[in-house]
Amino acid sequence: MRRRPTEYRRPARRRLIGWIWCLLGIFLLAGLVLFVVHHFHQVQSQPSVREKTPVSEQVHHENNLNLTQELLSSNSYARQLSDQMTLAKAYIVISKEHGNLKLAWELSSQIRNCQRLLSQAAIKGEPITQEESDPVITSLAQLIYKAQDLHYDISTTIVTLKSHTNALEERAKAAIAQAAEFGHIASESMPKGLHCLGIRLTAEWYGNPEIKRRIEEQRNSPRLVDNNLYHFCVFSDNVLATAVVVNSTVSNADHPQQLVFHIVTDRVNYPAMATWFVLNDFKGCTVEVRSIDEFSWLNASYSPVVKRISDPKTKEYYFSSGLDQGGQSKFHNPKHISLLNHLRFYIPQIVPNLEKVIFLDDDVVVQKDLTPLFSVELHGNVIGAVETCLEAYHRYYKYLNFSHPLISSKFDPQSCGWAFGVNVFDLIAWKKNDVTARYHYWEGQNAEQTLWRTGTLPVGLVSFYGLVEPLDRRWHVLGLGFDMEIDDRLIESAAVVHYSGSMKPWLKLAITRYKSQWERYLNFAHQYVRECVMR
């Protein structure tokens, strides 16, 4: 048999390899075509972008008119309009004084046209043209010439405007003084809501004999004289403010059932104050409410303050109309002579069996547990207080009259001042140093108010002089009643915030920024609070 020729071996494999090379060629050709098309598209689209950019920039620059520069430019029509408006306003004042109301009306009309033209230029972003400004400038110039013909010359204008300026300055000063007086009156007045709350609680007192029985039971509680508990003193005639002080203190205490509050108020507010603390529970703490009339020892023969209050001159000084005192009504505030304000100097007599207490003003809010303050070492001193001499005006020479020889011989004018509001008292050291007698001595020396003007802080500075232990500033942050720029971090870190100043949190003129710290401790669930305070 004959063999097949070799070229006829495996014909299928040769055909397969050919097809593969054909497909590869087609793919390469297609890729090349796509690349060329894509590159051509990019080249064609780029010039359009470059062409559009200058157009947009041109439009932007054309519309960006600086009207301020136009008004300052001596060659612009806007400047001419502005100058004529100023002169026309002066002639309006003069023409009104001379009874020429028609001229005043015509000048006012042209001023409005000037203002409208300037507003349109600012909106369009284009400078004022001569065609637009000429009619207004011409009309206004004619009116100004008319005013000058009526003898409203430049000298008359200057004299008139100067007198008006002086009159406005006097009115501004009077308005500032009047605003201060009215603000002071508003800060010392009782809001309608507080009055309503007091009336409702007083009615409850007289209509519910159970309240008096429960008060008598509390008076005999051994907790009131237990020195193993934590005792606080609050002297106030404001039921709502005192409630916030107590509520904030117990709400932040680790063991509120170990707290005891000794509250003293006046005869008028005693029924309301006692009713509130009998009807409401404060997490198991003990609250004692007493009237200042119960202290028979607090009389004119013992206390210089009581003697001074009964003096007719004192009554005239503190209770006369504040608007007749030359803007000095803050020194004539009856609260400065209030016995409740001066009770802080009689704490050992009010709670004779206690060894250490914390005094709280009624315009504070407690934010942290205060029981560690009882453990602060006073190093033999009587009072622990936060010093306030970071600024010069809180030193002794700002509170006391150092021109008086008695003051200059006893005290250093650069001594650091401190604050009432949150103070810890060592009553054993108090009795040892007889601080109340020192207080009586200085009150007697200041009977004619020659050593200091008024208030409880100056007499406190001299009575506790040399007996003060400085506390960490975080225990007591002041100024929430007048300073609007206290650092939020300082407020958050404070154990107690103090609304010292006239803008108390229960008043409408309170600083809104700080009001939430106080309102969070109001008992809005109570019916009387909802009906009186929230409406």
Coordinates of C-alpha atoms in Angstrom, one line a residue:
M1 CA 0.0 0.0 0.0
R2 CA 1.1 3.6 -0.7
R3 CA 1.3 6.2 2.1
R4 CA -0.5 9.5 2.1
P5 CA 1.5 12.6 1.4
T6 CA 2.8 14.4 4.5
E7 CA 1.0 17.7 3.7
Y8 CA -2.3 16.0 4.3
R9 CA -1.5 15.2 7.9
R10 CA -3.6 16.9 10.7
P11 CA -5.4 19.5 8.5
A12 CA -7.8 20.5 11.3
R13 CA -5.1 21.9 13.6
R14 CA -3.8 24.2 10.9
R15 CA -7.2 25.7 10.3
L16 CA -7.7 26.3 14.1
I17 CA -4.4 28.2 14.4
G18 CA -5.4 30.4 11.5
W19 CA -8.7 31.4 13.0
I20 CA -7.0 32.4 16.2
W21 CA -4.6 34.7 14.5
C22 CA -7.5 36.2 12.5
L23 CA -9.5 37.0 15.7
L24 CA -6.5 38.6 17.4
G25 CA -6.0 40.9 14.4
I26 CA -9.6 41.9 14.5
F27 CA -9.4 42.8 18.3
L28 CA -6.3 44.9 17.8
L29 CA -7.9 46.8 14.9
A30 CA -11.0 47.5 16.9
G31 CA -9.0 48.8 19.9
L32 CA -7.0 51.0 17.7
V33 CA -10.2 52.5 16.2
L34 CA -11.7 53.1 19.7
F35 CA -8.5 54.8 20.9
V36 CA -8.4 57.1 17.9
V37 CA -12.1 58.0 18.3
H38 CA -11.7 58.7 22.1
H39 CA -8.7 60.9 21.6
F40 CA -10.4 62.9 18.8
H41 CA -13.4 63.5 21.1
Q42 CA -11.2 64.9 23.9
V43 CA -9.3 67.2 21.6
Q44 CA -12.6 68.5 20.2
S45 CA -14.2 69.1 23.6
Q46 CA -11.3 71.0 25.3
P47 CA -11.5 74.2 23.3
S48 CA -15.1 74.7 24.3
V49 CA -14.2 74.7 28.0
R50 CA -11.5 77.2 27.5
E51 CA -13.8 79.4 25.5
K52 CA -16.5 79.4 28.2
T53 CA -14.2 80.3 31.1
P54 CA -13.3 83.8 30.2
V55 CA -17.0 84.6 29.5
S56 CA -18.1 83.6 32.9
E57 CA -15.2 85.4 34.5
Q58 CA -16.1 88.5 32.5
V59 CA -19.7 88.4 33.7
H60 CA -18.6 87.9 37.3
H61 CA -16.3 90.9 37.2
E62 CA -18.9 93.1 35.6
N63 CA -21.5 92.4 38.3
N64 CA -19.1 92.7 41.2
L65 CA -19.6 96.5 41.9
N66 CA -18.1 97.8 45.2
L67 CA -20.7 100.4 46.3
T68 CA -18.5 101.4 49.2
Q69 CA -15.7 102.4 46.9
E70 CA -18.2 104.2 44.7
L71 CA -19.4 106.3 47.7
L72 CA -15.9 107.1 48.7
S73 CA -14.8 108.1 45.2
S74 CA -14.9 111.9 44.6
N75 CA -15.8 111.4 40.9
S76 CA -18.7 109.0 41.3
Y77 CA -22.4 110.0 41.0
A78 CA -23.1 107.9 44.1
R79 CA -20.8 110.2 46.1
Q80 CA -22.6 113.3 44.9
L81 CA -26.0 111.8 45.8
S82 CA -24.8 110.8 49.3
D83 CA -23.4 114.3 50.0
Q84 CA -26.6 115.9 48.9
M85 CA -28.6 113.6 51.0
T86 CA -26.6 114.5 54.1
L87 CA -27.1 118.2 53.5
A88 CA -30.8 117.7 52.7
K89 CA -31.3 115.9 56.0
A90 CA -29.8 118.8 57.9
Y91 CA -32.1 121.2 56.1
I92 CA -35.1 119.0 57.0
V93 CA -34.4 119.5 60.7
I94 CA -34.0 123.3 60.3
S95 CA -37.1 123.7 58.1
K96 CA -39.2 121.8 60.6
E97 CA -38.0 124.0 63.4
H98 CA -39.1 127.1 61.3
G99 CA -42.5 125.6 60.6
N100 CA -41.8 125.1 56.8
L101 CA -43.3 121.6 56.6
K102 CA -43.8 121.8 52.8
L103 CA -40.0 122.2 52.2
A104 CA -39.3 119.4 54.7
W105 CA -41.7 117.1 52.8
E106 CA -40.1 118.0 49.4
L107 CA -36.6 117.3 50.7
S108 CA -37.8 114.0 52.2
S109 CA -39.3 113.0 48.9
Q110 CA -36.0 113.6 47.0
I111 CA -34.0 111.8 49.7
R112 CA -36.2 108.8 49.1
N113 CA -35.5 109.0 45.4
C114 CA -31.7 109.1 46.1
Q115 CA -32.0 106.1 48.4
R116 CA -34.0 104.2 45.7
L117 CA -31.4 105.0 43.1
L118 CA -28.5 103.7 45.3
S119 CA -30.4 100.6 46.1
Q120 CA -31.0 99.8 42.5
A121 CA -27.3 100.3 41.7
A122 CA -26.4 97.9 44.5
I123 CA -28.9 95.3 43.2
K124 CA -27.8 95.5 39.6
G125 CA -24.1 95.7 40.4
E126 CA -23.6 98.6 38.0
P127 CA -22.4 102.1 38.7
I128 CA -25.0 105.0 38.6
T129 CA -24.9 106.7 35.2
Q130 CA -25.2 110.4 34.5
E131 CA -28.6 110.0 32.9
E132 CA -29.9 108.3 36.0
S133 CA -28.5 110.7 38.5
D134 CA -29.0 114.1 36.8
P135 CA -32.8 114.5 37.5
V136 CA -32.4 113.6 41.2
I137 CA -29.3 115.8 41.7
T138 CA -30.9 118.7 39.9
S139 CA -34.1 118.5 41.9
L140 CA -32.3 118.2 45.2
A141 CA -29.9 121.0 44.4
Q142 CA -32.8 123.3 43.6
L143 CA -34.4 122.5 47.0
I144 CA -31.1 123.1 48.8
Y145 CA -30.8 126.5 47.1
K146 CA -34.3 127.3 48.1
A147 CA -33.5 126.5 51.7
Q148 CA -30.4 128.7 51.5
D149 CA -32.6 131.6 50.1
L150 CA -34.7 131.2 53.2
H151 CA -31.6 132.1 55.3
Y152 CA -30.9 128.6 56.4
D153 CA -27.2 129.2 55.9
I154 CA -24.3 127.1 56.9
S155 CA -23.7 128.8 60.3
T156 CA -27.3 128.4 61.2
T157 CA -27.1 124.7 60.2
I158 CA -24.0 124.1 62.3
V159 CA -25.5 125.8 65.4
T160 CA -28.8 124.0 65.0
L161 CA -27.2 120.6 64.5
K162 CA -24.9 121.1 67.5
S163 CA -27.8 122.0 69.7
H164 CA -29.6 118.9 68.5
T165 CA -26.5 116.8 69.2
N166 CA -26.3 118.1 72.7
A167 CA -30.0 117.5 73.3
L168 CA -29.7 113.9 72.0
E169 CA -26.7 113.2 74.3
E170 CA -28.6 114.5 77.3
R171 CA -31.6 112.4 76.4
A172 CA -29.4 109.3 75.9
K173 CA -27.8 109.9 79.4
A174 CA -31.3 110.3 80.9
A175 CA -32.5 107.2 79.2
I176 CA -29.6 105.1 80.4
A177 CA -30.1 106.3 84.0
Q178 CA -33.8 105.7 83.8
A179 CA -33.3 102.2 82.3
A180 CA -30.9 101.4 85.2
E181 CA -33.5 102.7 87.7
F182 CA -36.3 100.8 86.2
G183 CA -34.2 97.6 85.9
H184 CA -33.3 98.0 89.6
I185 CA -37.0 98.4 90.5
A186 CA -37.9 95.3 88.4
S187 CA -35.2 93.2 90.0
E188 CA -36.5 94.0 93.5
S189 CA -40.2 93.6 92.7
M190 CA -42.1 90.4 93.3
P191 CA -43.3 88.7 90.1
K192 CA -47.0 87.9 89.8
G193 CA -46.3 84.2 89.7
L194 CA -44.4 84.2 93.1
H195 CA -47.2 86.3 94.7
C196 CA -49.8 83.8 93.4
L197 CA -47.8 80.9 94.7
G198 CA -47.5 82.5 98.1
I199 CA -51.3 83.2 98.3
R200 CA -52.2 79.6 97.3
L201 CA -49.8 78.1 99.9
T202 CA -51.0 80.5 102.6
A203 CA -54.6 79.6 102.0
E204 CA -53.6 75.9 102.2
W205 CA -51.9 76.6 105.6
Y206 CA -55.0 78.1 107.1
G207 CA -57.3 75.5 105.6
N208 CA -55.3 72.4 106.5
P209 CA -54.7 71.9 110.3
E210 CA -52.7 68.7 109.5
I211 CA -49.8 71.0 108.3
K212 CA -49.4 72.6 111.7
R213 CA -49.4 69.2 113.4
R214 CA -46.7 67.9 111.2
I215 CA -44.6 71.0 111.7
E216 CA -44.7 70.6 115.5
E217 CA -43.6 67.0 115.1
Q218 CA -40.6 68.1 113.0
R219 CA -39.6 70.7 115.6
N220 CA -38.9 67.9 118.1
S221 CA -36.8 65.8 115.7
P222 CA -33.4 64.8 117.1
R223 CA -32.0 65.1 113.6
L224 CA -32.0 68.9 114.0
V225 CA -29.2 68.8 116.5
D226 CA -27.3 65.7 115.3
N227 CA -23.7 66.8 114.4
N228 CA -23.2 63.5 112.5
L229 CA -25.5 64.8 109.8
Y230 CA -24.9 67.6 107.2
H231 CA -26.6 70.9 108.1
F232 CA -27.4 73.8 105.8
C233 CA -28.8 77.2 106.6
V234 CA -31.0 79.3 104.2
F235 CA -32.5 82.6 105.1
S236 CA -35.1 83.8 102.5
D237 CA -38.6 85.2 101.9
N238 CA -38.8 83.7 98.5
V239 CA -40.6 80.3 98.5
L240 CA -39.7 79.3 95.0
A241 CA -36.1 80.2 95.2
T242 CA -35.6 78.4 98.5
A243 CA -37.3 75.3 97.0
V244 CA -34.8 75.3 94.1
V245 CA -31.9 75.6 96.6
V246 CA -33.1 72.6 98.6
N247 CA -34.2 70.5 95.6
S248 CA -30.9 71.1 93.8
T249 CA -28.9 70.2 96.9
V250 CA -30.7 66.9 97.6
S251 CA -30.8 66.0 93.9
N252 CA -27.0 66.0 93.6
A253 CA -26.2 64.6 97.1
D254 CA -25.0 61.0 97.3
H255 CA -26.9 60.5 100.5
P256 CA -29.8 63.0 100.7
Q257 CA -31.4 61.4 103.8
Q258 CA -28.3 62.7 105.7
L259 CA -29.0 66.3 104.9
V260 CA -30.8 68.8 107.3
F261 CA -32.0 72.2 106.2
H262 CA -32.6 75.1 108.6
I263 CA -34.7 77.7 106.9
V264 CA -35.7 81.0 108.4
T265 CA -38.2 83.4 106.8
D266 CA -40.2 86.4 107.9
R267 CA -43.7 86.5 109.4
V268 CA -45.5 87.2 106.2
N269 CA -44.0 84.3 104.2
Y270 CA -43.8 81.8 107.0
P271 CA -47.2 80.1 106.3
A272 CA -46.4 79.7 102.6
M273 CA -42.8 78.5 103.2
A274 CA -43.8 76.0 105.9
T275 CA -46.7 74.6 103.8
W276 CA -44.4 74.0 100.8
F277 CA -41.8 72.0 102.7
V278 CA -44.5 70.0 104.6
L279 CA -46.4 69.0 101.5
N280 CA -43.4 68.1 99.3
D281 CA -40.9 65.4 99.9
F282 CA -37.2 66.1 99.2
K283 CA -35.7 62.5 99.0
G284 CA -35.9 61.9 102.8
C285 CA -34.0 65.0 104.0
T286 CA -35.1 67.0 107.0
V287 CA -36.3 70.6 106.5
E288 CA -37.0 72.9 109.4
V289 CA -38.8 76.2 108.8
R290 CA -38.8 78.9 111.4
S291 CA -40.0 82.5 111.6
I292 CA -37.6 85.3 112.5
D293 CA -40.2 86.4 115.1
E294 CA -39.3 83.3 117.1
F295 CA -35.9 84.8 118.0
S296 CA -36.8 86.9 121.1
W297 CA -33.1 87.6 121.7
L298 CA -32.9 89.5 118.3
N299 CA -34.0 92.9 119.6
A300 CA -32.9 96.5 119.6
S301 CA -31.0 96.2 122.8
Y302 CA -28.9 93.3 121.4
S303 CA -28.5 94.0 117.7
P304 CA -27.4 97.3 116.2
V305 CA -29.2 96.4 113.0
V306 CA -32.5 96.0 114.7
K307 CA -32.0 99.4 116.5
R308 CA -31.1 101.1 113.2
I309 CA -34.2 99.7 111.4
S310 CA -36.4 101.4 114.0
D311 CA -34.7 104.7 113.4
P312 CA -36.9 107.2 111.3
K313 CA -33.8 108.4 109.4
T314 CA -33.0 104.8 108.3
K315 CA -36.6 104.3 107.2
E316 CA -36.4 107.5 105.1
Y317 CA -33.1 106.5 103.6
Y318 CA -34.1 103.0 102.6
F319 CA -37.8 103.3 101.9
S320 CA -38.0 106.6 100.1
S321 CA -38.6 106.7 96.3
G322 CA -35.7 105.4 94.4
L323 CA -36.2 107.8 91.5
D324 CA -35.4 110.8 93.7
Q325 CA -31.9 109.6 94.8
G326 CA -29.8 110.6 91.8
G327 CA -29.3 107.2 90.3
Q328 CA -28.1 105.8 93.7
S329 CA -31.1 103.6 94.4
K330 CA -28.9 100.4 94.6
F331 CA -27.5 101.8 97.8
H332 CA -31.0 102.6 99.2
N333 CA -32.2 99.0 98.6
P334 CA -34.3 97.9 101.6
K335 CA -32.9 94.4 101.2
H336 CA -29.5 95.7 102.5
I337 CA -31.1 96.5 105.9
S338 CA -33.3 93.4 105.9
L339 CA -33.0 91.2 109.0
L340 CA -33.1 88.1 106.9
N341 CA -29.9 89.3 105.1
H342 CA -28.1 89.9 108.4
L343 CA -29.1 86.6 110.0
R344 CA -25.9 85.1 108.6
F345 CA -24.0 86.9 111.4
Y346 CA -26.2 85.1 114.1
I347 CA -25.9 81.5 112.9
P348 CA -24.4 80.2 116.3
Q349 CA -27.5 81.7 118.1
I350 CA -29.9 80.2 115.5
V351 CA -28.5 76.7 115.7
P352 CA -26.6 76.7 119.1
N353 CA -26.1 72.9 119.2
L354 CA -24.3 72.5 115.9
E355 CA -20.6 72.6 115.2
K356 CA -20.4 73.1 111.5
V357 CA -22.9 74.3 108.9
I358 CA -23.0 75.4 105.2
F359 CA -24.7 78.7 104.5
L360 CA -26.5 79.0 101.1
D361 CA -28.0 82.1 99.5
D362 CA -31.4 81.8 98.0
D363 CA -30.2 82.7 94.5
V364 CA -27.8 79.7 94.1
V365 CA -28.2 76.3 92.3
V366 CA -26.3 73.3 93.6
Q367 CA -24.8 71.1 90.8
K368 CA -22.7 68.6 92.8
D369 CA -22.6 66.9 96.1
L370 CA -21.7 69.4 98.8
T371 CA -21.0 67.0 101.7
P372 CA -17.2 66.9 100.9
L373 CA -17.2 70.6 101.7
F374 CA -17.7 69.7 105.4
S375 CA -14.4 67.9 105.3
V376 CA -12.4 70.9 104.0
E377 CA -9.7 71.8 106.6
L378 CA -10.2 75.5 107.7
H379 CA -7.0 75.6 109.7
G380 CA -8.6 77.2 112.7
N381 CA -10.4 79.8 110.6
V382 CA -14.1 80.6 111.0
I383 CA -15.3 80.7 107.4
G384 CA -14.5 79.1 104.1
A385 CA -15.2 81.2 101.1
V386 CA -14.2 81.6 97.5
E387 CA -12.0 84.7 96.9
T388 CA -12.9 87.2 94.2
C389 CA -9.8 89.2 93.8
L390 CA -8.8 88.0 90.3
E391 CA -9.8 91.6 89.3
A392 CA -8.6 94.7 91.1
Y393 CA -12.1 96.0 91.9
H394 CA -12.7 93.0 94.3
R395 CA -10.1 94.1 96.8
Y396 CA -10.9 95.8 100.2
Y397 CA -10.3 99.4 99.0
K398 CA -13.3 99.0 96.7
Y399 CA -15.6 98.2 99.5
L400 CA -14.4 100.3 102.4
N401 CA -13.6 104.0 102.9
F402 CA -9.9 104.0 103.5
S403 CA -9.9 107.8 103.9
H404 CA -11.4 107.1 107.4
P405 CA -8.6 106.5 110.0
L406 CA -10.4 103.7 111.7
I407 CA -10.5 101.7 108.4
S408 CA -7.0 102.6 107.2
S409 CA -5.4 101.7 110.6
K410 CA -7.1 98.2 110.8
F411 CA -7.1 96.8 107.3
D412 CA -4.9 96.4 104.2
P413 CA -6.5 98.0 101.2
Q414 CA -5.0 95.3 98.9
S415 CA -6.5 92.4 100.9
C416 CA -8.5 90.0 98.8
G417 CA -12.2 90.1 98.8
W418 CA -14.4 87.1 99.0
A419 CA -18.1 86.2 98.5
F420 CA -21.1 85.2 100.5
G421 CA -23.4 82.6 98.9
V422 CA -21.7 79.3 99.6
N423 CA -19.8 79.3 102.9
V424 CA -18.8 76.7 105.4
F425 CA -18.7 77.9 109.0
D426 CA -16.9 76.4 111.9
L427 CA -19.2 77.4 114.7
I428 CA -16.8 76.4 117.5
A429 CA -14.1 78.7 116.0
W430 CA -16.8 81.3 115.6
K431 CA -17.7 81.3 119.3
K432 CA -14.0 81.2 120.2
N433 CA -13.3 84.4 118.2
D434 CA -16.7 86.0 119.1
V435 CA -17.4 87.0 115.5
T436 CA -20.9 88.2 116.3
A437 CA -19.5 90.7 118.8
R438 CA -17.0 91.9 116.1
Y439 CA -20.0 92.3 113.8
H440 CA -21.9 94.4 116.4
Y441 CA -18.8 96.6 116.9
W442 CA -18.4 97.4 113.2
E443 CA -22.1 98.0 112.7
G444 CA -22.1 100.4 115.6
Q445 CA -19.1 102.3 114.2
N446 CA -20.8 102.6 110.8
A447 CA -24.1 104.0 112.1
E448 CA -23.6 107.1 110.0
Q449 CA -22.4 105.1 107.0
T450 CA -19.0 106.7 107.0
L451 CA -17.0 103.4 106.8
W452 CA -18.9 101.8 103.9
R453 CA -22.1 102.6 102.0
T454 CA -24.4 99.6 102.6
G455 CA -24.9 95.9 102.3
T456 CA -23.8 92.8 104.2
L457 CA -20.5 92.0 102.3
P458 CA -18.5 95.1 103.6
V459 CA -19.4 94.3 107.2
G460 CA -18.6 90.7 106.6
L461 CA -15.2 91.6 105.2
V462 CA -14.3 93.5 108.4
S463 CA -16.0 91.1 110.8
F464 CA -14.2 87.9 109.5
Y465 CA -10.9 89.7 108.7
G466 CA -8.1 87.3 109.3
L467 CA -10.5 84.4 109.8
V468 CA -11.2 83.3 106.2
E469 CA -10.0 80.1 104.6
P470 CA -9.9 80.4 100.7
L471 CA -11.8 77.6 98.9
D472 CA -11.3 76.2 95.5
R473 CA -13.0 78.4 92.9
R474 CA -15.0 75.5 91.6
W475 CA -17.0 75.4 94.7
H476 CA -18.7 78.7 93.9
V477 CA -19.0 80.4 90.5
L478 CA -20.6 83.8 90.7
G479 CA -22.0 86.3 88.2
L480 CA -24.9 84.5 86.5
G481 CA -27.1 87.5 87.4
F482 CA -25.1 90.1 85.5
D483 CA -22.2 88.5 83.5
M484 CA -23.3 87.2 80.1
E485 CA -20.0 85.8 79.0
I486 CA -19.1 83.2 81.7
D487 CA -17.3 80.2 80.2
D488 CA -19.6 77.2 79.8
R489 CA -16.9 74.9 81.0
L490 CA -16.6 76.8 84.2
I491 CA -20.3 76.6 84.8
E492 CA -20.3 72.8 84.2
S493 CA -17.5 72.2 86.6
A494 CA -18.9 74.4 89.4
A495 CA -20.4 72.7 92.5
V496 CA -22.6 75.8 93.0
V497 CA -23.6 78.5 90.5
H498 CA -24.6 81.9 92.0
Y499 CA -27.0 84.3 90.3
S500 CA -25.4 87.3 92.0
G501 CA -26.6 90.5 90.4
S502 CA -30.0 92.0 89.6
M503 CA -31.0 89.6 86.8
K504 CA -32.4 86.8 89.0
P505 CA -33.5 83.6 87.3
W506 CA -37.1 83.9 88.5
L507 CA -37.5 87.4 86.9
K508 CA -38.3 88.2 83.3
L509 CA -35.1 90.1 82.9
A510 CA -33.1 87.0 83.7
I511 CA -30.2 86.1 81.4
T512 CA -31.8 83.4 79.1
R513 CA -28.5 81.6 78.6
Y514 CA -28.4 80.6 82.4
K515 CA -32.0 80.2 83.1
S516 CA -32.2 76.4 82.3
Q517 CA -29.8 75.6 85.2
W518 CA -32.3 77.0 87.6
E519 CA -35.6 75.8 86.0
R520 CA -34.5 72.2 85.9
Y521 CA -35.0 72.1 89.7
L522 CA -38.5 73.6 89.7
N523 CA -41.2 71.2 90.6
F524 CA -43.4 71.7 87.5
A525 CA -45.5 68.7 88.6
H526 CA -47.0 70.6 91.5
Q527 CA -50.4 72.0 90.8
Y528 CA -49.7 75.4 92.3
V529 CA -46.5 75.8 90.2
R530 CA -48.3 75.0 87.1
E531 CA -51.2 77.4 87.8
C532 CA -49.1 80.3 89.1
V533 CA -45.6 80.2 87.6
M534 CA -46.1 78.5 84.2
R535 CA -49.1 80.5 83.0

